């Protein structure tokens, strides 16, 4: 998947978000070794120093850890992974609801539209 970086925000933040998304969506599994800084930088078409900064920040968050001679690995902490996934989902939901309200829809109208999109009547039995 292309990296799709833009100049409106710091590149290292976009790299962090992309790697974080890849981790929580299952592209990288807990305990997996990440590609090298150079390989990731080549793939993203960025300076290795920028990728290094992004990975260092991910280490600081606990999502990634490093072994001095072996490289960087994805955390095995399933509760941290679940929390990050939940937080990100909440962020997306908040943004979506804000957009729907901006369109003039109230929450019940939005919920009804979501139910219809998901299959409508099948979901009424499973609120």
Coordinates of C-alpha atoms in Angstrom, one line a residue:
X1 CA 0.0 0.0 0.0
X2 CA 1.5 3.4 -0.9
X3 CA 2.4 5.7 1.9
X4 CA 0.5 8.8 0.6
X5 CA 2.4 11.4 2.6
X6 CA 1.6 15.1 2.2
X7 CA 3.2 18.3 3.2
X8 CA 0.4 19.6 5.4
X9 CA 1.7 17.8 8.5
X10 CA 5.1 16.6 9.8
X11 CA 6.2 13.6 7.8
X12 CA 7.4 11.7 10.8
X13 CA 3.9 11.9 12.4
X14 CA 2.4 10.5 9.2
X15 CA 5.0 7.7 9.2
X16 CA 4.2 6.9 12.8
X17 CA 0.4 6.8 12.1
X18 CA 0.9 4.6 9.1
X19 CA 3.1 2.1 11.0
X20 CA 0.7 2.2 13.9
X21 CA -2.2 1.5 11.6
X22 CA -0.3 -1.4 10.0
X23 CA 0.3 -2.8 13.4
X24 CA -3.2 -2.6 14.8
X25 CA -4.8 -3.7 11.5
X26 CA -2.7 -6.9 11.5
X27 CA -0.1 -6.2 8.7
X28 CA 2.5 -6.7 11.4
X29 CA 1.6 -9.2 14.1
X30 CA 2.6 -9.0 17.8
X31 CA 6.3 -10.0 18.2
X32 CA 7.0 -9.5 14.5
X33 CA 10.3 -7.9 13.5
X34 CA 9.9 -4.7 11.6
X35 CA 11.9 -4.1 8.5
X36 CA 15.1 -2.1 8.9
X37 CA 15.0 1.7 9.1
X38 CA 16.6 1.9 5.7
X39 CA 14.1 -0.5 4.1
X40 CA 11.2 1.3 5.6
X41 CA 12.6 4.7 4.5
X42 CA 13.2 3.4 1.0
X43 CA 9.6 2.0 0.8
X44 CA 8.2 5.3 2.1
X45 CA 10.6 7.4 0.0
X46 CA 11.8 9.4 3.0
X47 CA 15.1 10.2 4.6
X48 CA 16.2 7.4 7.0
X49 CA 16.6 10.0 9.8
X50 CA 12.9 10.9 9.4
X51 CA 12.0 7.2 9.6
X52 CA 14.3 6.8 12.6
X53 CA 12.5 9.6 14.4
X54 CA 9.1 8.0 13.7
X55 CA 10.3 4.6 15.0
X56 CA 11.8 6.2 18.1
X57 CA 8.5 7.8 18.9
X58 CA 6.7 4.5 18.5
X59 CA 9.2 2.9 20.9
X60 CA 8.5 5.7 23.4
X61 CA 4.8 4.8 23.1
X62 CA 5.5 1.1 23.8
X63 CA 4.1 -0.1 20.5
X64 CA 7.6 -1.1 19.3
X65 CA 10.7 -2.2 21.2
X66 CA 14.2 -2.8 20.1
X67 CA 16.9 -5.3 20.7
X68 CA 20.2 -3.6 20.2
X69 CA 21.6 -6.1 17.7
X70 CA 18.4 -7.7 16.3
X71 CA 16.3 -4.7 15.3
X72 CA 12.8 -3.5 16.2
X73 CA 9.9 -5.6 17.1
X74 CA 6.1 -5.2 17.6
X75 CA 5.0 -5.4 21.2
X76 CA 3.3 -8.5 22.5
X77 CA 1.2 -6.4 24.9
X78 CA -2.3 -7.3 23.7
X79 CA -4.0 -4.8 26.1
X80 CA -1.9 -2.0 24.7
X81 CA -2.7 -3.0 21.1
X82 CA -6.4 -3.2 22.0
X83 CA -6.3 0.2 23.7
X84 CA -4.6 1.8 20.7
X85 CA -7.1 0.2 18.3
X86 CA -10.1 1.4 20.4
X87 CA -8.7 4.9 20.8
X88 CA -8.2 5.2 17.0
X89 CA -11.7 3.8 16.3
X90 CA -13.1 6.4 18.8
X91 CA -11.2 9.1 17.0
X92 CA -12.7 8.0 13.6
X93 CA -16.2 7.8 15.0
X94 CA -16.0 11.2 16.6
X95 CA -14.8 12.7 13.2
X96 CA -17.6 10.9 11.4
X97 CA -20.2 12.0 13.8
X98 CA -19.0 15.6 13.5
X99 CA -19.2 15.4 9.7
X100 CA -22.8 14.0 9.9
X101 CA -23.8 16.8 12.3
X102 CA -22.3 19.3 10.0
X103 CA -24.5 17.9 7.3
X104 CA -27.5 18.6 9.5
X105 CA -28.2 15.0 10.6
X106 CA -28.9 14.3 14.2
X107 CA -27.4 11.2 15.9
X108 CA -30.6 9.1 15.5
X109 CA -30.7 9.8 11.8
X110 CA -27.1 8.9 11.5
X111 CA -27.6 5.7 13.4
X112 CA -30.5 4.7 11.2
X113 CA -28.4 5.3 8.1
X114 CA -25.6 3.2 9.6
X115 CA -28.1 0.4 10.3
X116 CA -29.4 0.6 6.7
X117 CA -25.9 0.5 5.4
X118 CA -25.1 -2.6 7.5
X119 CA -28.1 -4.5 6.3
X120 CA -31.0 -2.7 8.1
X121 CA -33.5 -5.0 9.7
X122 CA -31.0 -7.7 10.5
X123 CA -29.2 -5.3 12.9
X124 CA -32.4 -4.3 14.8
X125 CA -32.4 -7.6 16.6
X126 CA -28.7 -7.0 17.6
X127 CA -28.5 -3.5 19.0

